[in-house]
């Protein structure tokens, strides 16, 4: 096994940290679905985070906040609230699947190491 | 852990929505409450205002009920001379509660509440999977 496989663990860890942050932003959006004047937020996409800090530490904050692009396109309600509930819930489902994938990947790689040292 | 903050944010949203439901229930229960003396004002409808404010314990902003404000719209009048709240012309002021508006509001609160609940369930699944990494 080469050292490159360690990179997969680090990458999965960063991905998990990013999803974690995104889930928090989405929860905030949904909690504010009836707050006047609130505009939906989202985090910077993961590929952009990777591009801007390629070898970044695993625990570095993954993203800064940006106003959601699609949240405002579906129009604001009369009180200036720009949260589209269906879009937000879709993003939550997306984050859920992504987290499942990343954590499974992490587990499988750890499993490989366990096999290598003889503990299955 | 960051995911617990997410759970708390959803919980705050649920608390805010249940306060809203409480006010709606109060409005509906009082939809026939007139004044007790001649010409007195009846029950005035209340509404809830939410705001996104900084929560120091969570170190992020979260939703809360800013205030419960009275609805300042005019009271409808009904001709009912036998009512103790009737004025000299025989008209009674009735509450400015429209049950259709309240029920619509209730549905919206319900929908927002279950959206928060969905996020909570998704977050809980994430936490479980993270814990499973240790097994």
PDB file of N, CA and C in Angstrom, chain A residues 49-112:
ATOM      1  N   UNK A  49     -13.340  25.044  -2.891  1.00  0.00           N
ATOM      2  CA  UNK A  49     -12.562  25.022  -1.652  1.00  0.00           C
ATOM      3  C   UNK A  49     -11.264  24.258  -1.882  1.00  0.00           C
ATOM      4  N   UNK A  50     -11.372  23.106  -2.570  1.00  0.00           N
ATOM      5  CA  UNK A  50     -10.189  22.289  -2.854  1.00  0.00           C
ATOM      6  C   UNK A  50      -9.211  23.042  -3.729  1.00  0.00           C
ATOM      7  N   UNK A  51      -9.756  23.761  -4.734  1.00  0.00           N
ATOM      8  CA  UNK A  51      -8.889  24.488  -5.656  1.00  0.00           C
ATOM      9  C   UNK A  51      -8.155  25.618  -4.950  1.00  0.00           C
ATOM     10  N   UNK A  52      -8.829  26.276  -3.988  1.00  0.00           N
ATOM     11  CA  UNK A  52      -8.208  27.431  -3.344  1.00  0.00           C
ATOM     12  C   UNK A  52      -7.209  27.015  -2.270  1.00  0.00           C
ATOM     13  N   UNK A  53      -7.408  25.838  -1.641  1.00  0.00           N
ATOM     14  CA  UNK A  53      -6.429  25.382  -0.639  1.00  0.00           C
ATOM     15  C   UNK A  53      -6.164  23.890  -0.841  1.00  0.00           C
ATOM     16  N   UNK A  54      -5.354  23.569  -1.873  1.00  0.00           N
ATOM     17  CA  UNK A  54      -5.198  22.174  -2.288  1.00  0.00           C
ATOM     18  C   UNK A  54      -4.637  21.273  -1.192  1.00  0.00           C
ATOM     19  N   UNK A  55      -3.614  21.745  -0.490  1.00  0.00           N
ATOM     20  CA  UNK A  55      -3.010  20.882   0.520  1.00  0.00           C
ATOM     21  C   UNK A  55      -3.411  21.282   1.921  1.00  0.00           C
ATOM     22  N   UNK A  56      -4.555  21.926   2.032  1.00  0.00           N
ATOM     23  CA  UNK A  56      -4.968  22.525   3.299  1.00  0.00           C
ATOM     24  C   UNK A  56      -5.080  21.514   4.415  1.00  0.00           C
ATOM     25  N   UNK A  57      -4.910  22.004   5.629  1.00  0.00           N
ATOM     26  CA  UNK A  57      -5.048  21.145   6.796  1.00  0.00           C
ATOM     27  C   UNK A  57      -6.463  20.598   6.865  1.00  0.00           C
ATOM     28  N   UNK A  58      -6.600  19.444   7.471  1.00  0.00           N
ATOM     29  CA  UNK A  58      -7.906  18.793   7.465  1.00  0.00           C
ATOM     30  C   UNK A  58      -8.931  19.560   8.284  1.00  0.00           C
ATOM     31  N   UNK A  59      -8.481  20.201   9.349  1.00  0.00           N
ATOM     32  CA  UNK A  59      -9.457  20.847  10.217  1.00  0.00           C
ATOM     33  C   UNK A  59      -9.671  22.318   9.876  1.00  0.00           C
ATOM     34  N   UNK A  60      -9.105  22.743   8.758  1.00  0.00           N
ATOM     35  CA  UNK A  60      -9.307  24.135   8.370  1.00  0.00           C
ATOM     36  C   UNK A  60     -10.779  24.356   8.013  1.00  0.00           C
ATOM     37  N   UNK A  61     -11.337  25.484   8.425  1.00  0.00           N
ATOM     38  CA  UNK A  61     -12.735  25.734   8.066  1.00  0.00           C
ATOM     39  C   UNK A  61     -12.920  25.617   6.560  1.00  0.00           C
ATOM     40  N   UNK A  62     -13.879  24.843   6.141  1.00  0.00           N
ATOM     41  CA  UNK A  62     -13.972  24.466   4.743  1.00  0.00           C
ATOM     42  C   UNK A  62     -14.453  25.601   3.867  1.00  0.00           C
ATOM     43  N   UNK A  63     -15.268  26.485   4.374  1.00  0.00           N
ATOM     44  CA  UNK A  63     -15.922  27.398   3.455  1.00  0.00           C
ATOM     45  C   UNK A  63     -16.339  28.686   4.140  1.00  0.00           C
ATOM     46  N   UNK A  64     -16.525  29.686   3.315  1.00  0.00           N
ATOM     47  CA  UNK A  64     -17.163  30.898   3.825  1.00  0.00           C
ATOM     48  C   UNK A  64     -18.581  30.938   3.280  1.00  0.00           C
ATOM     49  N   UNK A  65     -19.362  31.822   3.850  1.00  0.00           N
ATOM     50  CA  UNK A  65     -20.770  31.842   3.449  1.00  0.00           C
ATOM     51  C   UNK A  65     -20.989  32.718   2.219  1.00  0.00           C
ATOM     52  N   UNK A  66     -21.849  32.272   1.328  1.00  0.00           N
ATOM     53  CA  UNK A  66     -22.276  33.105   0.208  1.00  0.00           C
ATOM     54  C   UNK A  66     -23.795  33.058   0.148  1.00  0.00           C
ATOM     55  N   UNK A  67     -24.401  34.074  -0.456  1.00  0.00           N
ATOM     56  CA  UNK A  67     -25.845  34.035  -0.644  1.00  0.00           C
ATOM     57  C   UNK A  67     -26.157  32.957  -1.673  1.00  0.00           C
ATOM     58  N   UNK A  68     -27.166  32.149  -1.410  1.00  0.00           N
ATOM     59  CA  UNK A  68     -27.512  31.061  -2.321  1.00  0.00           C
ATOM     60  C   UNK A  68     -27.976  31.633  -3.648  1.00  0.00           C
ATOM     61  N   UNK A  69     -27.432  31.067  -4.726  1.00  0.00           N
ATOM     62  CA  UNK A  69     -27.774  31.616  -6.044  1.00  0.00           C
ATOM     63  C   UNK A  69     -29.190  31.236  -6.455  1.00  0.00           C
ATOM     64  N   UNK A  70     -29.533  29.955  -6.227  1.00  0.00           N
ATOM     65  CA  UNK A  70     -30.851  29.519  -6.703  1.00  0.00           C
ATOM     66  C   UNK A  70     -31.974  29.904  -5.740  1.00  0.00           C
ATOM     67  N   UNK A  71     -31.607  30.146  -4.469  1.00  0.00           N
ATOM     68  CA  UNK A  71     -32.638  30.505  -3.492  1.00  0.00           C
ATOM     69  C   UNK A  71     -33.336  31.799  -3.849  1.00  0.00           C
ATOM     70  N   UNK A  72     -32.585  32.733  -4.429  1.00  0.00           N
ATOM     71  CA  UNK A  72     -33.194  34.017  -4.753  1.00  0.00           C
ATOM     72  C   UNK A  72     -33.895  33.984  -6.104  1.00  0.00           C
ATOM     73  N   UNK A  73     -33.481  33.031  -6.963  1.00  0.00           N
ATOM     74  CA  UNK A  73     -34.068  33.015  -8.301  1.00  0.00           C
ATOM     75  C   UNK A  73     -35.534  32.625  -8.271  1.00  0.00           C
ATOM     76  N   UNK A  74     -35.920  31.841  -7.253  1.00  0.00           N
ATOM     77  CA  UNK A  74     -37.320  31.411  -7.201  1.00  0.00           C
ATOM     78  C   UNK A  74     -38.206  32.488  -6.578  1.00  0.00           C
ATOM     79  N   UNK A  75     -37.635  33.667  -6.373  1.00  0.00           N
ATOM     80  CA  UNK A  75     -38.453  34.791  -5.957  1.00  0.00           C
ATOM     81  C   UNK A  75     -38.571  34.918  -4.453  1.00  0.00           C
ATOM     82  N   UNK A  76     -38.801  36.117  -4.017  1.00  0.00           N
ATOM     83  CA  UNK A  76     -38.966  36.360  -2.596  1.00  0.00           C
ATOM     84  C   UNK A  76     -40.447  36.474  -2.276  1.00  0.00           C
ATOM     85  N   UNK A  77     -40.777  36.122  -1.045  1.00  0.00           N
ATOM     86  CA  UNK A  77     -42.157  36.292  -0.634  1.00  0.00           C
ATOM     87  C   UNK A  77     -42.375  37.756  -0.253  1.00  0.00           C
ATOM     88  N   UNK A  78     -43.596  38.083   0.129  1.00  0.00           N
ATOM     89  CA  UNK A  78     -43.971  39.484   0.321  1.00  0.00           C
ATOM     90  C   UNK A  78     -43.209  40.126   1.495  1.00  0.00           C
ATOM     91  N   UNK A  79     -42.762  39.299   2.452  1.00  0.00           N
ATOM     92  CA  UNK A  79     -42.026  39.855   3.586  1.00  0.00           C
ATOM     93  C   UNK A  79     -40.509  39.886   3.347  1.00  0.00           C
ATOM     94  N   UNK A  80     -40.075  39.661   2.085  1.00  0.00           N
ATOM     95  CA  UNK A  80     -38.651  39.736   1.767  1.00  0.00           C
ATOM     96  C   UNK A  80     -37.886  38.483   2.113  1.00  0.00           C
ATOM     97  N   UNK A  81     -38.580  37.406   2.455  1.00  0.00           N
ATOM     98  CA  UNK A  81     -37.898  36.154   2.776  1.00  0.00           C
ATOM     99  C   UNK A  81     -37.577  35.408   1.489  1.00  0.00           C
ATOM    100  N   UNK A  82     -36.305  34.977   1.355  1.00  0.00           N
ATOM    101  CA  UNK A  82     -35.888  34.338   0.109  1.00  0.00           C
ATOM    102  C   UNK A  82     -35.563  32.865   0.268  1.00  0.00           C
ATOM    103  N   UNK A  83     -36.202  32.157   1.212  1.00  0.00           N
ATOM    104  CA  UNK A  83     -35.921  30.740   1.412  1.00  0.00           C
ATOM    105  C   UNK A  83     -36.978  29.905   0.685  1.00  0.00           C
ATOM    106  N   UNK A  84     -36.522  29.088  -0.276  1.00  0.00           N
ATOM    107  CA  UNK A  84     -37.428  28.151  -0.942  1.00  0.00           C
ATOM    108  C   UNK A  84     -37.290  26.810  -0.229  1.00  0.00           C
ATOM    109  N   UNK A  85     -38.332  26.427   0.474  1.00  0.00           N
ATOM    110  CA  UNK A  85     -38.257  25.261   1.358  1.00  0.00           C
ATOM    111  C   UNK A  85     -37.904  23.981   0.606  1.00  0.00           C
ATOM    112  N   UNK A  86     -38.509  23.793  -0.583  1.00  0.00           N
ATOM    113  CA  UNK A  86     -38.257  22.555  -1.333  1.00  0.00           C
ATOM    114  C   UNK A  86     -36.791  22.460  -1.766  1.00  0.00           C
ATOM    115  N   UNK A  87     -36.238  23.589  -2.217  1.00  0.00           N
ATOM    116  CA  UNK A  87     -34.827  23.596  -2.619  1.00  0.00           C
ATOM    117  C   UNK A  87     -33.918  23.266  -1.442  1.00  0.00           C
ATOM    118  N   UNK A  88     -34.247  23.855  -0.297  1.00  0.00           N
ATOM    119  CA  UNK A  88     -33.407  23.637   0.884  1.00  0.00           C
ATOM    120  C   UNK A  88     -33.458  22.181   1.319  1.00  0.00           C
ATOM    121  N   UNK A  89     -34.653  21.597   1.288  1.00  0.00           N
ATOM    122  CA  UNK A  89     -34.783  20.194   1.714  1.00  0.00           C
ATOM    123  C   UNK A  89     -34.073  19.270   0.737  1.00  0.00           C
ATOM    124  N   UNK A  90     -34.086  19.652  -0.530  1.00  0.00           N
ATOM    125  CA  UNK A  90     -33.365  18.872  -1.538  1.00  0.00           C
ATOM    126  C   UNK A  90     -31.865  18.888  -1.235  1.00  0.00           C
ATOM    127  N   UNK A  91     -31.379  20.070  -0.842  1.00  0.00           N
ATOM    128  CA  UNK A  91     -29.958  20.190  -0.505  1.00  0.00           C
ATOM    129  C   UNK A  91     -29.625  19.368   0.734  1.00  0.00           C
ATOM    130  N   UNK A  92     -30.567  19.313   1.675  1.00  0.00           N
ATOM    131  CA  UNK A  92     -30.344  18.502   2.876  1.00  0.00           C
ATOM    132  C   UNK A  92     -30.203  17.029   2.485  1.00  0.00           C
ATOM    133  N   UNK A  93     -31.085  16.571   1.587  1.00  0.00           N
ATOM    134  CA  UNK A  93     -31.014  15.181   1.133  1.00  0.00           C
ATOM    135  C   UNK A  93     -29.683  14.913   0.427  1.00  0.00           C
ATOM    136  N   UNK A  94     -29.257  15.901  -0.363  1.00  0.00           N
ATOM    137  CA  UNK A  94     -27.983  15.798  -1.077  1.00  0.00           C
ATOM    138  C   UNK A  94     -26.819  15.673  -0.087  1.00  0.00           C
ATOM    139  N   UNK A  95     -26.832  16.528   0.943  1.00  0.00           N
ATOM    140  CA  UNK A  95     -25.768  16.501   1.955  1.00  0.00           C
ATOM    141  C   UNK A  95     -25.775  15.159   2.685  1.00  0.00           C
ATOM    142  N   UNK A  96     -26.969  14.632   2.928  1.00  0.00           N
ATOM    143  CA  UNK A  96     -27.115  13.349   3.613  1.00  0.00           C
ATOM    144  C   UNK A  96     -26.452  12.236   2.804  1.00  0.00           C
ATOM    145  N   UNK A  97     -26.748  12.199   1.499  1.00  0.00           N
ATOM    146  CA  UNK A  97     -26.161  11.170   0.628  1.00  0.00           C
ATOM    147  C   UNK A  97     -24.647  11.334   0.552  1.00  0.00           C
ATOM    148  N   UNK A  98     -24.200  12.580   0.412  1.00  0.00           N
ATOM    149  CA  UNK A  98     -22.762  12.838   0.292  1.00  0.00           C
ATOM    150  C   UNK A  98     -22.035  12.394   1.560  1.00  0.00           C
ATOM    151  N   UNK A  99     -22.678  12.632   2.701  1.00  0.00           N
ATOM    152  CA  UNK A  99     -22.060  12.244   3.967  1.00  0.00           C
ATOM    153  C   UNK A  99     -21.962  10.731   4.069  1.00  0.00           C
ATOM    154  N   UNK A 100     -23.024  10.069   3.592  1.00  0.00           N
ATOM    155  CA  UNK A 100     -23.038   8.608   3.594  1.00  0.00           C
ATOM    156  C   UNK A 100     -21.877   8.065   2.768  1.00  0.00           C
ATOM    157  N   UNK A 101     -21.710   8.656   1.579  1.00  0.00           N
ATOM    158  CA  UNK A 101     -20.633   8.231   0.675  1.00  0.00           C
ATOM    159  C   UNK A 101     -19.260   8.442   1.313  1.00  0.00           C
ATOM    160  N   UNK A 102     -19.049   9.654   1.830  1.00  0.00           N
ATOM    161  CA  UNK A 102     -17.729   9.984   2.377  1.00  0.00           C
ATOM    162  C   UNK A 102     -17.408   9.123   3.592  1.00  0.00           C
ATOM    163  N   UNK A 103     -18.404   8.906   4.465  1.00  0.00           N
ATOM    164  CA  UNK A 103     -18.113   8.125   5.669  1.00  0.00           C
ATOM    165  C   UNK A 103     -17.903   6.646   5.323  1.00  0.00           C
ATOM    166  N   UNK A 104     -18.627   6.142   4.309  1.00  0.00           N
ATOM    167  CA  UNK A 104     -18.413   4.762   3.869  1.00  0.00           C
ATOM    168  C   UNK A 104     -17.010   4.584   3.307  1.00  0.00           C
ATOM    169  N   UNK A 105     -16.611   5.582   2.510  1.00  0.00           N
ATOM    170  CA  UNK A 105     -15.277   5.549   1.906  1.00  0.00           C
ATOM    171  C   UNK A 105     -14.209   5.511   2.991  1.00  0.00           C
ATOM    172  N   UNK A 106     -14.383   6.354   3.973  1.00  0.00           N
ATOM    173  CA  UNK A 106     -13.455   6.446   5.093  1.00  0.00           C
ATOM    174  C   UNK A 106     -13.360   5.095   5.808  1.00  0.00           C
ATOM    175  N   UNK A 107     -14.531   4.517   6.044  1.00  0.00           N
ATOM    176  CA  UNK A 107     -14.607   3.238   6.764  1.00  0.00           C
ATOM    177  C   UNK A 107     -13.911   2.131   5.976  1.00  0.00           C
ATOM    178  N   UNK A 108     -14.165   2.116   4.655  1.00  0.00           N
ATOM    179  CA  UNK A 108     -13.565   1.076   3.809  1.00  0.00           C
ATOM    180  C   UNK A 108     -12.046   1.176   3.822  1.00  0.00           C
ATOM    181  N   UNK A 109     -11.538   2.414   3.758  1.00  0.00           N
ATOM    182  CA  UNK A 109     -10.092   2.577   3.755  1.00  0.00           C
ATOM    183  C   UNK A 109      -9.468   2.168   5.070  1.00  0.00           C
ATOM    184  N   UNK A 110     -10.173   2.523   6.155  1.00  0.00           N
ATOM    185  CA  UNK A 110      -9.681   2.078   7.459  1.00  0.00           C
ATOM    186  C   UNK A 110      -9.678   0.557   7.509  1.00  0.00           C
ATOM    187  N   UNK A 111     -10.711  -0.041   6.893  1.00  0.00           N
ATOM    188  CA  UNK A 111     -10.824  -1.505   6.836  1.00  0.00           C
ATOM    189  C   UNK A 111      -9.626  -2.117   6.127  1.00  0.00           C
ATOM    190  N   UNK A 112      -9.142  -1.453   5.077  1.00  0.00           N
ATOM    191  CA  UNK A 112      -7.963  -1.945   4.350  1.00  0.00           C
ATOM    192  C   UNK A 112      -6.739  -1.995   5.260  1.00  0.00           C
TER     193      UNK A 112
END
